[in-house]
XYZ file of C-alpha atoms in Angstrom:
597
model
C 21.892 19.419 54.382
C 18.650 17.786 54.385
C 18.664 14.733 56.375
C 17.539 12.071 54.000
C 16.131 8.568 55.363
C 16.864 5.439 53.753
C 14.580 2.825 53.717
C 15.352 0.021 51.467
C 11.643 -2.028 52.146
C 9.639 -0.229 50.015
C 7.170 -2.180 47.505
C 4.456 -1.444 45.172
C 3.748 1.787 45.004
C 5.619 3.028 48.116
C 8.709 1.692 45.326
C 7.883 4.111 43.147
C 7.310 7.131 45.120
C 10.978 6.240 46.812
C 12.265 6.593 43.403
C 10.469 9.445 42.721
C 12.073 11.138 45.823
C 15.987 10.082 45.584
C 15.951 10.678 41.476
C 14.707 14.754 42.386
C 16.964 14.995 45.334
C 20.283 13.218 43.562
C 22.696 15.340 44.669
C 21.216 15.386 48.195
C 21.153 11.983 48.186
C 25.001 11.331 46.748
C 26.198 13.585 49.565
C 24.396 11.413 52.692
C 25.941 8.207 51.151
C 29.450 9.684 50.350
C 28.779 10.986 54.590
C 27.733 7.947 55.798
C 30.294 5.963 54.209
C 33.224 8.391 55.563
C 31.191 8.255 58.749
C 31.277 4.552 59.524
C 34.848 3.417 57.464
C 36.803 6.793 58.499
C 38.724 4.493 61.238
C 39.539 1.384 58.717
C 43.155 0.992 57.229
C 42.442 1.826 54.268
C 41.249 5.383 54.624
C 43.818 6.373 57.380
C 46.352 5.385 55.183
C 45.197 8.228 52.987
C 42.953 10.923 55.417
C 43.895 10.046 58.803
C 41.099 9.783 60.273
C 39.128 12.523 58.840
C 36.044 12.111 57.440
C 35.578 15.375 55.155
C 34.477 15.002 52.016
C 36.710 17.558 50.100
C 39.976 15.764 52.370
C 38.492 12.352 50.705
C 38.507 13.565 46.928
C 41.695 14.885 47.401
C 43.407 12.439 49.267
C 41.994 9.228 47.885
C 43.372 7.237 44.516
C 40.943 5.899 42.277
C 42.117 2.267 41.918
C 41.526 -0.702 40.170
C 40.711 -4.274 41.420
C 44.323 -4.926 41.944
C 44.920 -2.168 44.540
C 42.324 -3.299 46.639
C 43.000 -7.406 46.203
C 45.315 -7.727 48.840
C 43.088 -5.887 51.504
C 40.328 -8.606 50.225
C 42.905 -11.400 50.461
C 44.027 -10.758 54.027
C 40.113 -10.534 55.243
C 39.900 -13.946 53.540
C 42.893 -15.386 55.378
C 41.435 -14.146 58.553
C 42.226 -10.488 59.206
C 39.896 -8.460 60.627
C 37.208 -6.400 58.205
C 38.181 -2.972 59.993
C 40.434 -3.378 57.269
C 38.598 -1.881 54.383
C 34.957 -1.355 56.201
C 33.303 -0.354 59.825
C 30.875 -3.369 59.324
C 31.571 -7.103 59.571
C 32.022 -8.670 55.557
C 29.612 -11.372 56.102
C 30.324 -13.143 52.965
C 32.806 -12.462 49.848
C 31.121 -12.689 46.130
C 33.029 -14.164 43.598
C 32.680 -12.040 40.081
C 30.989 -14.385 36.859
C 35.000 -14.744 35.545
C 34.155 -14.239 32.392
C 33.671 -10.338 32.170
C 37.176 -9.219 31.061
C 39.547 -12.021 33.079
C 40.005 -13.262 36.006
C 37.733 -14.223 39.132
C 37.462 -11.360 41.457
C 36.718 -11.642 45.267
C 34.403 -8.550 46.544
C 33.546 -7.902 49.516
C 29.778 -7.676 50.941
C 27.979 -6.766 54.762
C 24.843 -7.534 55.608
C 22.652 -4.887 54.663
C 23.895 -4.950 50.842
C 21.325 -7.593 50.939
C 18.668 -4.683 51.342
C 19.897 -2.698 48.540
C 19.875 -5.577 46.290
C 16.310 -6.073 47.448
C 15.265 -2.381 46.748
C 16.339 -2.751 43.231
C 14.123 -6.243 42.377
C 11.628 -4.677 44.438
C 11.453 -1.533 41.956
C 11.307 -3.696 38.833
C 7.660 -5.174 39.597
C 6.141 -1.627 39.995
C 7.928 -0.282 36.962
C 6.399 -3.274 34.592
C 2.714 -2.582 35.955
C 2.903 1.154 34.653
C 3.179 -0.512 31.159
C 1.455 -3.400 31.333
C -1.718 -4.825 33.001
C -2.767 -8.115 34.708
C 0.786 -9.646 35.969
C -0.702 -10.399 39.278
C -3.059 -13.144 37.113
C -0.633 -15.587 35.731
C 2.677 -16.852 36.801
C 6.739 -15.740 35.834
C 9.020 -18.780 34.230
C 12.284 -17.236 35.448
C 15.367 -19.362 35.446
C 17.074 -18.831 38.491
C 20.104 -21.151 39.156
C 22.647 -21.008 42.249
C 26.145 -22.189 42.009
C 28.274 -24.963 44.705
C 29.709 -22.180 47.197
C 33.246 -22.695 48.662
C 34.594 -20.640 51.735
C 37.545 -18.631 52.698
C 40.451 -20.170 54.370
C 38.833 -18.299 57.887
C 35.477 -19.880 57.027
C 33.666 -16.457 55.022
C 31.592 -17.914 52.155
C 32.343 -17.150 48.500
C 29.008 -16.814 46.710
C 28.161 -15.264 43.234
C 25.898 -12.437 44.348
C 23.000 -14.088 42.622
C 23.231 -17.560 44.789
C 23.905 -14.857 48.230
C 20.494 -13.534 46.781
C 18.696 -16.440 46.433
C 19.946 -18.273 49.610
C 19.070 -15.206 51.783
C 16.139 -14.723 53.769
C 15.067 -11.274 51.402
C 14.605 -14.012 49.210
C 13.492 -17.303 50.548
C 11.110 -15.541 53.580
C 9.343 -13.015 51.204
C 6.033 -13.084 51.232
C 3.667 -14.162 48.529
C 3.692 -11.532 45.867
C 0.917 -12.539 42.795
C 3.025 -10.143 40.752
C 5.548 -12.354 40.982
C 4.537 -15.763 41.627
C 7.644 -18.068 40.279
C 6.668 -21.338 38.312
C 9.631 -22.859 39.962
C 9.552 -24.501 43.522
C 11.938 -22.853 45.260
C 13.722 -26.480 46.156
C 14.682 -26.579 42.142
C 16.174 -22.954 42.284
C 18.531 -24.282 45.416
C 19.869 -27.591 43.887
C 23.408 -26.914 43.093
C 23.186 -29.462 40.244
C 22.573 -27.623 37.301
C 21.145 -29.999 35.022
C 18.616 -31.333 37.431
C 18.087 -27.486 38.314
C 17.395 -26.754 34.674
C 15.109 -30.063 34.167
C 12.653 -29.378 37.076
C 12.404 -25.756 36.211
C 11.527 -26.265 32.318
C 9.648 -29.127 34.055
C 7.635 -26.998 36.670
C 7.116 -24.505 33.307
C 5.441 -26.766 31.101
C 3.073 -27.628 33.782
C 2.076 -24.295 34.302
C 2.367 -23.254 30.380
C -1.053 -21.678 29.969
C -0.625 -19.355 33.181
C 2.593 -17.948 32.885
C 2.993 -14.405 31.291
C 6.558 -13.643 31.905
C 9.470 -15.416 31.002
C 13.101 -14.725 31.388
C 16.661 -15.332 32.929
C 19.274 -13.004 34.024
C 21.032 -12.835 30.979
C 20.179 -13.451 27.418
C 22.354 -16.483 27.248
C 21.585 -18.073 29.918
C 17.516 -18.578 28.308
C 18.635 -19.270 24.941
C 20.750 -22.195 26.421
C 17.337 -23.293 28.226
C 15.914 -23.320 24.731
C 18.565 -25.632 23.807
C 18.271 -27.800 26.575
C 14.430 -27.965 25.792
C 15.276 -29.311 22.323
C 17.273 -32.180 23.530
C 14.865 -32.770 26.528
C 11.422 -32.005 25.379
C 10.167 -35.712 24.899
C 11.157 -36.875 28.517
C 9.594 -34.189 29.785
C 6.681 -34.663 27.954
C 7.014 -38.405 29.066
C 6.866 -37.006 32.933
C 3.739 -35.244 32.508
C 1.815 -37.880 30.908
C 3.018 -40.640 33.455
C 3.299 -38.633 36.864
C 6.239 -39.550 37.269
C 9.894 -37.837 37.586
C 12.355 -39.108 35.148
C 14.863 -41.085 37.641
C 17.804 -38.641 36.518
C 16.664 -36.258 39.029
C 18.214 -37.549 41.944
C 18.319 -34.459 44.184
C 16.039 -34.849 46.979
C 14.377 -30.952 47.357
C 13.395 -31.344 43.714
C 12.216 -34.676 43.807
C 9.758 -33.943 46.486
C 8.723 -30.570 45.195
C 8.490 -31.894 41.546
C 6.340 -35.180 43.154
C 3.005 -32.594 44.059
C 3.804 -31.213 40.462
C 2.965 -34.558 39.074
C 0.385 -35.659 41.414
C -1.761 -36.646 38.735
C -0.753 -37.945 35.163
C -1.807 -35.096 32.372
C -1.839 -36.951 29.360
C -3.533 -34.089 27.476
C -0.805 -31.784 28.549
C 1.777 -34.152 27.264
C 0.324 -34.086 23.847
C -0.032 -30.602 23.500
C 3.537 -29.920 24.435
C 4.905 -33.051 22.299
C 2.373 -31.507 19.095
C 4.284 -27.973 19.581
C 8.496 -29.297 20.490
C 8.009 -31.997 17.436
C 7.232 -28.994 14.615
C 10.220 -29.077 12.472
C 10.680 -25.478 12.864
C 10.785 -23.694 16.176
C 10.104 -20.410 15.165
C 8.073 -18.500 17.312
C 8.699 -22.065 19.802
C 7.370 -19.507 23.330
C 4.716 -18.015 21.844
C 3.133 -21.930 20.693
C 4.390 -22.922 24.731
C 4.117 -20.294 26.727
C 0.577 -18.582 25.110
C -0.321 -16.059 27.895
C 3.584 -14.553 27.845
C 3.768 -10.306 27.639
C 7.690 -10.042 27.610
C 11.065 -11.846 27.670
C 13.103 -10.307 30.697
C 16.858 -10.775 30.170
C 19.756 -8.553 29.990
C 20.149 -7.322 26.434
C 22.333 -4.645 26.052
C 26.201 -4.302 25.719
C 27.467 -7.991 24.127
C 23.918 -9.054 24.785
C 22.689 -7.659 22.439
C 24.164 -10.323 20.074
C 21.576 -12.600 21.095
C 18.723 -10.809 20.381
C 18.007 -12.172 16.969
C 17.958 -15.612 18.490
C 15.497 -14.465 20.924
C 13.222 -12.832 18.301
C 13.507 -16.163 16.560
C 11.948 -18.473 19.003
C 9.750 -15.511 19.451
C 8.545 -14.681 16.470
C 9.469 -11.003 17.309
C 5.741 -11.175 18.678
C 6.990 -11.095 22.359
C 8.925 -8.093 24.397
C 12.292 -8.236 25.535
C 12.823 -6.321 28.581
C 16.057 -5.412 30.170
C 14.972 -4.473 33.900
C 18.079 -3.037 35.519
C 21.733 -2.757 35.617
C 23.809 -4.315 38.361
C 27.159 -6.397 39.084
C 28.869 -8.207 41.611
C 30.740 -5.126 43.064
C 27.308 -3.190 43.687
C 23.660 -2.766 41.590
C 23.613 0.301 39.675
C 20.480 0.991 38.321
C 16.587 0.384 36.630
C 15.435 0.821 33.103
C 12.189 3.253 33.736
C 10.895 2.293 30.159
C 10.959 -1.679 30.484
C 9.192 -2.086 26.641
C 11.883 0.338 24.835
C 13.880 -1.380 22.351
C 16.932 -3.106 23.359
C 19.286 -0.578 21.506
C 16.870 2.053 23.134
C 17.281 0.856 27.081
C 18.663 3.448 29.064
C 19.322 3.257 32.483
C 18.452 5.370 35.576
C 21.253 5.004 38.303
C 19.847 5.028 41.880
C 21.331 7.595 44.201
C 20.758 5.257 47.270
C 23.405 2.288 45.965
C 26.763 3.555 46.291
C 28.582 6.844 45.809
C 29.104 7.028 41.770
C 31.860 9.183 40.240
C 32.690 8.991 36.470
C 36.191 9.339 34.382
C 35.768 11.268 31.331
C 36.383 9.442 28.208
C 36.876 10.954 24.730
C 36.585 14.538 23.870
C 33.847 16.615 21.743
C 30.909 13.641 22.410
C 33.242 10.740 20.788
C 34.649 7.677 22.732
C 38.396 7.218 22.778
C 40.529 5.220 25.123
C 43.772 2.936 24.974
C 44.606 -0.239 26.483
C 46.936 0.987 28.997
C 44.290 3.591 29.949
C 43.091 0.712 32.055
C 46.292 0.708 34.699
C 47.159 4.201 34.553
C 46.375 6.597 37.073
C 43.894 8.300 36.940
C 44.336 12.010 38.448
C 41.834 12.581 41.464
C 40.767 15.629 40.172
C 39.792 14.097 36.760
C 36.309 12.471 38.284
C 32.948 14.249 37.885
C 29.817 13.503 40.149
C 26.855 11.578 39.417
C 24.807 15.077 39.207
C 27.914 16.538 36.911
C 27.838 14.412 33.560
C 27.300 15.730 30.217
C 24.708 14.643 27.980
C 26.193 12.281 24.984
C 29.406 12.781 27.254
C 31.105 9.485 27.260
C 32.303 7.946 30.856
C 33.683 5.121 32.903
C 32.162 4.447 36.190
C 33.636 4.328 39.011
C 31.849 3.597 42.754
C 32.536 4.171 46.584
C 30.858 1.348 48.418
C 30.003 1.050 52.464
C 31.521 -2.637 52.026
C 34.707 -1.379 51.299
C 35.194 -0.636 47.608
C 36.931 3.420 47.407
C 36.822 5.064 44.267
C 36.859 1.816 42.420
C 36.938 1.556 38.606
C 34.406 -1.022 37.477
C 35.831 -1.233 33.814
C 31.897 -0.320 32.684
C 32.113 2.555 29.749
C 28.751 4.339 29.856
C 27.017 7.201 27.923
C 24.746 10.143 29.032
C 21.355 9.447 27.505
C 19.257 11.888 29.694
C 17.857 12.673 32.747
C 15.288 11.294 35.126
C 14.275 14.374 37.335
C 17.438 15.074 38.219
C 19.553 11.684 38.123
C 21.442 10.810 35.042
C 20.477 8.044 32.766
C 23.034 5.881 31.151
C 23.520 3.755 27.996
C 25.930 0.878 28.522
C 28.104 0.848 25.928
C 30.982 -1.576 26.654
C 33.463 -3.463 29.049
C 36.695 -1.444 28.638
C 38.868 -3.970 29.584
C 37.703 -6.275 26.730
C 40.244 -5.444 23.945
C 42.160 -7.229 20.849
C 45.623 -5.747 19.852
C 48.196 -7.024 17.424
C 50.339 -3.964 16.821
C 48.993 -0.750 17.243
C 45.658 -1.550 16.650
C 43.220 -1.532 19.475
C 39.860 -2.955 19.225
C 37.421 -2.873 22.290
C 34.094 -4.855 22.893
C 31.686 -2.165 21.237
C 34.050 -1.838 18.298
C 34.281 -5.433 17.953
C 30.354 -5.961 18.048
C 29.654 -3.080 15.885
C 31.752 -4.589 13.358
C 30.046 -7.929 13.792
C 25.848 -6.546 13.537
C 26.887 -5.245 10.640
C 28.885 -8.006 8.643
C 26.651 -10.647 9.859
C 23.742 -8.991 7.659
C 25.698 -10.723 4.861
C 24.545 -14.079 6.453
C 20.713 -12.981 5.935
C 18.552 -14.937 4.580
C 20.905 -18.346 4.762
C 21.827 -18.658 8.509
C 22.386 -16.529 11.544
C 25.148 -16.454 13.930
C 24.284 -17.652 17.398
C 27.734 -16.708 18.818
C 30.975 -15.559 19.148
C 34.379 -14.830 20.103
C 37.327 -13.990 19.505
C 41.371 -14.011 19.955
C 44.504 -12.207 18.595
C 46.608 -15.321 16.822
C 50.052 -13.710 17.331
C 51.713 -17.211 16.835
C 53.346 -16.218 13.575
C 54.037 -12.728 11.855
C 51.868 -10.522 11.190
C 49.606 -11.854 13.763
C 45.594 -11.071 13.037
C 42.590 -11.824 14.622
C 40.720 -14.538 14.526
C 36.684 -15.152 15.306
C 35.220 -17.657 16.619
C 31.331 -18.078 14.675
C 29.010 -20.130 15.427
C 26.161 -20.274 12.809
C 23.082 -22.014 12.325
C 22.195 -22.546 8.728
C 18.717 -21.887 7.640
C 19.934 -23.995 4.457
C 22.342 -26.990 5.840
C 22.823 -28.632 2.325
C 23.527 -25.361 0.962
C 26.719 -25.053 -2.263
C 30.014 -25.524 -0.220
C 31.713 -22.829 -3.316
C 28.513 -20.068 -2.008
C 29.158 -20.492 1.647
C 32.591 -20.071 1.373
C 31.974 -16.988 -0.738
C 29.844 -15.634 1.684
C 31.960 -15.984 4.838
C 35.086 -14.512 3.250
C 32.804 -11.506 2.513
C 31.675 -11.591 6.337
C 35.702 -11.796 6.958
C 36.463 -8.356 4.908
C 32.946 -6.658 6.150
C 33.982 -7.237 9.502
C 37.514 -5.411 8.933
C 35.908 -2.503 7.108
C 34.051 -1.641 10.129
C 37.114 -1.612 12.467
C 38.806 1.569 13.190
C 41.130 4.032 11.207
C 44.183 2.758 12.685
C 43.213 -1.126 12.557
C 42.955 -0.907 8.392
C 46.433 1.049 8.389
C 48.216 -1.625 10.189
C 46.665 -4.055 7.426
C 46.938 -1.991 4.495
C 50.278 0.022 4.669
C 51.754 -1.662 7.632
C 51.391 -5.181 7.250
C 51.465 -5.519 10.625
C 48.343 -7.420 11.235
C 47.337 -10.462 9.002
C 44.258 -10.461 6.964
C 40.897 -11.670 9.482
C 39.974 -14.982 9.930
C 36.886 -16.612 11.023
C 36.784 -19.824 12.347
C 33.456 -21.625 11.866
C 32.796 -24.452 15.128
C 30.166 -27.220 14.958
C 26.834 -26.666 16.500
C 26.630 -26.331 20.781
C 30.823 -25.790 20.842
C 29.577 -22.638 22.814
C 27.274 -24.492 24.942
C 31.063 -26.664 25.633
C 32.528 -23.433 26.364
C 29.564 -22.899 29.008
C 29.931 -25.865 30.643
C 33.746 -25.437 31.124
C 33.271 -22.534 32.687
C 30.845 -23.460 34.867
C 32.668 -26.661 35.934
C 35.974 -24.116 36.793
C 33.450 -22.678 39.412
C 31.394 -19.725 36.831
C 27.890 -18.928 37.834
C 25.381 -20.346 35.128
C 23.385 -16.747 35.855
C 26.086 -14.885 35.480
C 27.211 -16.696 32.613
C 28.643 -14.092 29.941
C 30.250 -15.986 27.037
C 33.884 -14.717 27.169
C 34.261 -11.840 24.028
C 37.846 -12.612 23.802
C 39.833 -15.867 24.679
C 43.682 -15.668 25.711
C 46.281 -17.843 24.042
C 47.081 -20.954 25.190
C 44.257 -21.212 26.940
C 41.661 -24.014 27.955
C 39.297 -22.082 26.198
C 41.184 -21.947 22.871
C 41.563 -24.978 22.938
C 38.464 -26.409 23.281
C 37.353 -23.971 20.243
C 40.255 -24.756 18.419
C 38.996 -28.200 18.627
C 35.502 -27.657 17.311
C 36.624 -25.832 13.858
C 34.954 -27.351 10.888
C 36.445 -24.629 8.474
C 38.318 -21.573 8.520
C 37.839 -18.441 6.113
C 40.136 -15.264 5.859
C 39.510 -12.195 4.250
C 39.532 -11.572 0.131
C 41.457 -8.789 0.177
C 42.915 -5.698 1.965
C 39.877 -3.032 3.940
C 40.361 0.753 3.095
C 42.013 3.045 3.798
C 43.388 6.230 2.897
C 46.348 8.943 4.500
């Protein structure tokens, strides 16, 4: 086998021709990893419970289950209480990352070395080099991107638990690099670093507005987490505005890093600024609101796909649809995946490229003849050994779930992601996210996962057009009384507020029944000839209930940037409650969907 050198530095155009090189030589480049992993872990617990010591790769497909986060916990639970790492890995766990929580459950604790740091770096380093193939003069303005770290705690043996985005952003990849005019943040790194949100979020907007006529990219890491810094802009605007005229930091910013980075900011009064910004923020619409502030701006980077993708009208909104959104790459806590080689594609066109160099990727096949079928319990069972194809294997339009082999300890782990063959870049596979597997609703027989439940919600919101849109949702399956039958959470601005009470309520009972007539085959039997599940309901909240939701979260110990709002809440929960408590009217459906033997 060739021997293939990693080097995880590269920038610029040095980037590109690294990609260039591992996407021709995939299979190559899977083998080395799988090797090197074997290599350096074959002595840990964990793989001499199952190869003994061996490190062959035909002994380690064989021999080794494919698990889910539960098999591994207690290995990641005993490092945390003090155990050595030889455990699960050959290399000391320098620090455990907690998952956002809100991605199908529960909190999960994975572990990370030191040089995952580099192959985090590699990926943001790729995504620079990428853009300037499509689009020109970057290195001539500045990037508003909204980068937030969380309060860390530790490990009862002293390991810190970081989300992998404050690990980033408190590492010396990050805070040492040098000064790149590709991407030259508005935001003093001291406001990045406060763990206060809010002040975080007011110096950054802050720092923005100063700089409003030089930047020319805006974004966060998800698509939520920038449409909830447009709405703390709306409720903000005029202090800020009051800061810039006066030179002078409103006095809720008591954190000392921003206070003296925001102080040079304000050096001198700008008056002129002020009234610009008040003239745009005090329009009573705020449609196309970042092209007015933010003139220079090319593209919106955020990630857009999967239940993202629900926020993109929002975005196009503020927008005007006159800006770019641009999903960049494809990455979680457990390891980063991939890049999106065509940054400007559509949202329900972004594809993504997965990089050879991360981890060792295998995939379960899902579905049969190019469709997508799984159960719930699909998630728990096991999953035969011999079942698992190779990154350089997959089908095109073959449906599959991913599942990675990390050098930080992570062996033939599911990560619950359900992908889709797109294509090929030379000769590594390109994937289309579809949906978190693990995000179901089920009454009776009926199964609904996240894509399903989306789909179903595009399409029935189009009945909304024209006389609101819906900023949000979620969902949960009421089984408090018989038939139980689920229940949606909407949030919905109304482009008419004083509109006829009789008409609304017309309108959302047809959103209730479009919404079931867009669910599957076996959904609309248990309604129609079952009656096992209850007509749907939609609950309607008052405005910023999801911005509540956030902030809950959050305060339980979520990541603002890896904020995903939650596509289905469990019972009894705080969460349900809190929703429960915003509902200013309910709606079911008319009438039964169709369906036929």
């Amino acid at each position: 086998m060739d021997r293939l050198k990693f080097d995880y530095n590269h920038k610029g155009d040095n980037a590109l021709k690294e990609l260039e090189r591992i996407t021709s030589k995939a299979a190559e480049v899977q083998d080395k990893i799988l090797c090197g992993i074997l290599e350096r872990n074959k002595d840990t617990q964990y793989l001499s419970k199952y190869m003994k010591g061996s490190k062959d790769v035909l002994e380690f497909k064989r021999s080794v289950p494919i698990i889910t986060y539960k098999d591994v916990c207690p290995y990641i639970q005993r490092i945390a209480k003090g155990e050595d790492s030889s455990l699960i890995t050959g290399h000391p766990i320098t620090e455990i990352l907690c998952s956002s929580g809100t991605s199908g459950g529960e909190p999960k604790l994975m572990p990370t070395i030191s040089e995952d740091l580099d192959r985090r770096t590699f990926v943001y380093n790729l995504i620079t080099p990428i853009l300037n193939k499509y689009l020109e003069g970057l290195d001539k303005g500045k990037t508003m991107y909204l980068n937030f770290v969380k309060t860390e705690t530790s490990t009862p043996c002293g390991l810190p638990i970081r989300s992998v985005l404050t690990s980033y952003y408190k590492s010396k990849h990050f805070q040492c690099r040098p000064y790149d005019p590709f991407n030259d943040l508005t935001s003093p790194i001291q406001t990045i670093l406060c763990e206060d949100s809010n002040q975080s979020m007011y110096c950054q907007l802050l720092a923005a507005l100063i700089h409003r006529h030089k930047v020319m990219r805006l974004g966060a890491v998800f698509a939520s987490a920038f449409l909830r810094a447009i709405s703390y802009l709306e409720r903000k605007w005029s202090q800020l505005c009051q800061d810039i005229r006066t030179g002078h930091l409103s006095p809720m910013i008591t954190d000392p890093g921003c206070q003296m980075a925001m102080a040079s900011l304000l050096a001198t009064p700008n008056p002129g600024l002020a009234d610009e910004i008040e003239d745009i923020c005090g329009r009573s619409s705020w449609k196309g609101i970042l092209c007015q502030l933010w003139p220079q701006a090319k593209f919106i980077e955020a990630v857009v796909t999967g239940s993202m993708a629900q926020y993109i009208p929002a975005l196009e909104f503020f927008s005007q649809g006159k800006i770019p959104l641009v999903c960049p790459m494809y990455a979680s806590s457990e390891t980063y995946f991939g890049v999106n080689v065509k940054p400007l594609s559509k949202p329900s066109d972004v594809v993504f490229t997965l990089l050879p160099n991360m981890c060792y990727f295998e995939f379960i096949p899902l579905g049969k003849n190019g469709t997508l079928s799984f159960d719930v319990e699909d998630d728990e069972e096991e999953v035969p050994c011999d079942k698992v194809v190779d990154l350089v294997d997959v089908k095109l339009g073959r449906y599959y779930e991913l599942v990675v082999t990390t050098f930080a300890g992570l062996y033939r782990y599911r990560i619950g992601d359900v992908l889709q063959v797109a294509g090929f870049y030379n000769k590594a596979p390109q994937f289309r996210f579809i949906c978190r597997r693990n995000v179901v609703l089920s009454v009776d027989l009926d199964k609904t996962n996240e894509e399903d439940l989306h789909r179903s919600i595009t399409l029935a919101k189009k009945k909304l057009e024209n006389k609101a849109f819906l900023a949000e949702y979620t969902s949960y399956a009421d089984t408090s009384s018989v038939p139980g039958h689920y229940v949606l959470f909407w949030e919905i601005q109304w482009l008419e507020p004083d509109g006829d009470d009789h008409q609304q309520k017309l309108m959302m009972e047809e959103c209730c029944i479009a919404v079931e007539e867009e669910l599957d085959y076996i959904y609309r039997q248990c309604r129609k000839r079952d009656r096992s599940v209850g007509p749907l309901e939609i609950r309607v909240v008052k405005a910023g209930t999801f911005e509540k939701l956030m902030d809950m979260i959050i305060s339980q110990g979520g990541s603002l940037n890896q904020y995903k709002t939650p596509r289905c809440v469990k019972s009894n929960s705080a969460m349900l409650k809190l929703l429960d408590g915003h509902v200013i009217g309910s709606f079911f459906s008319p009438r039964d969907p169709t369906w036929s033997p």
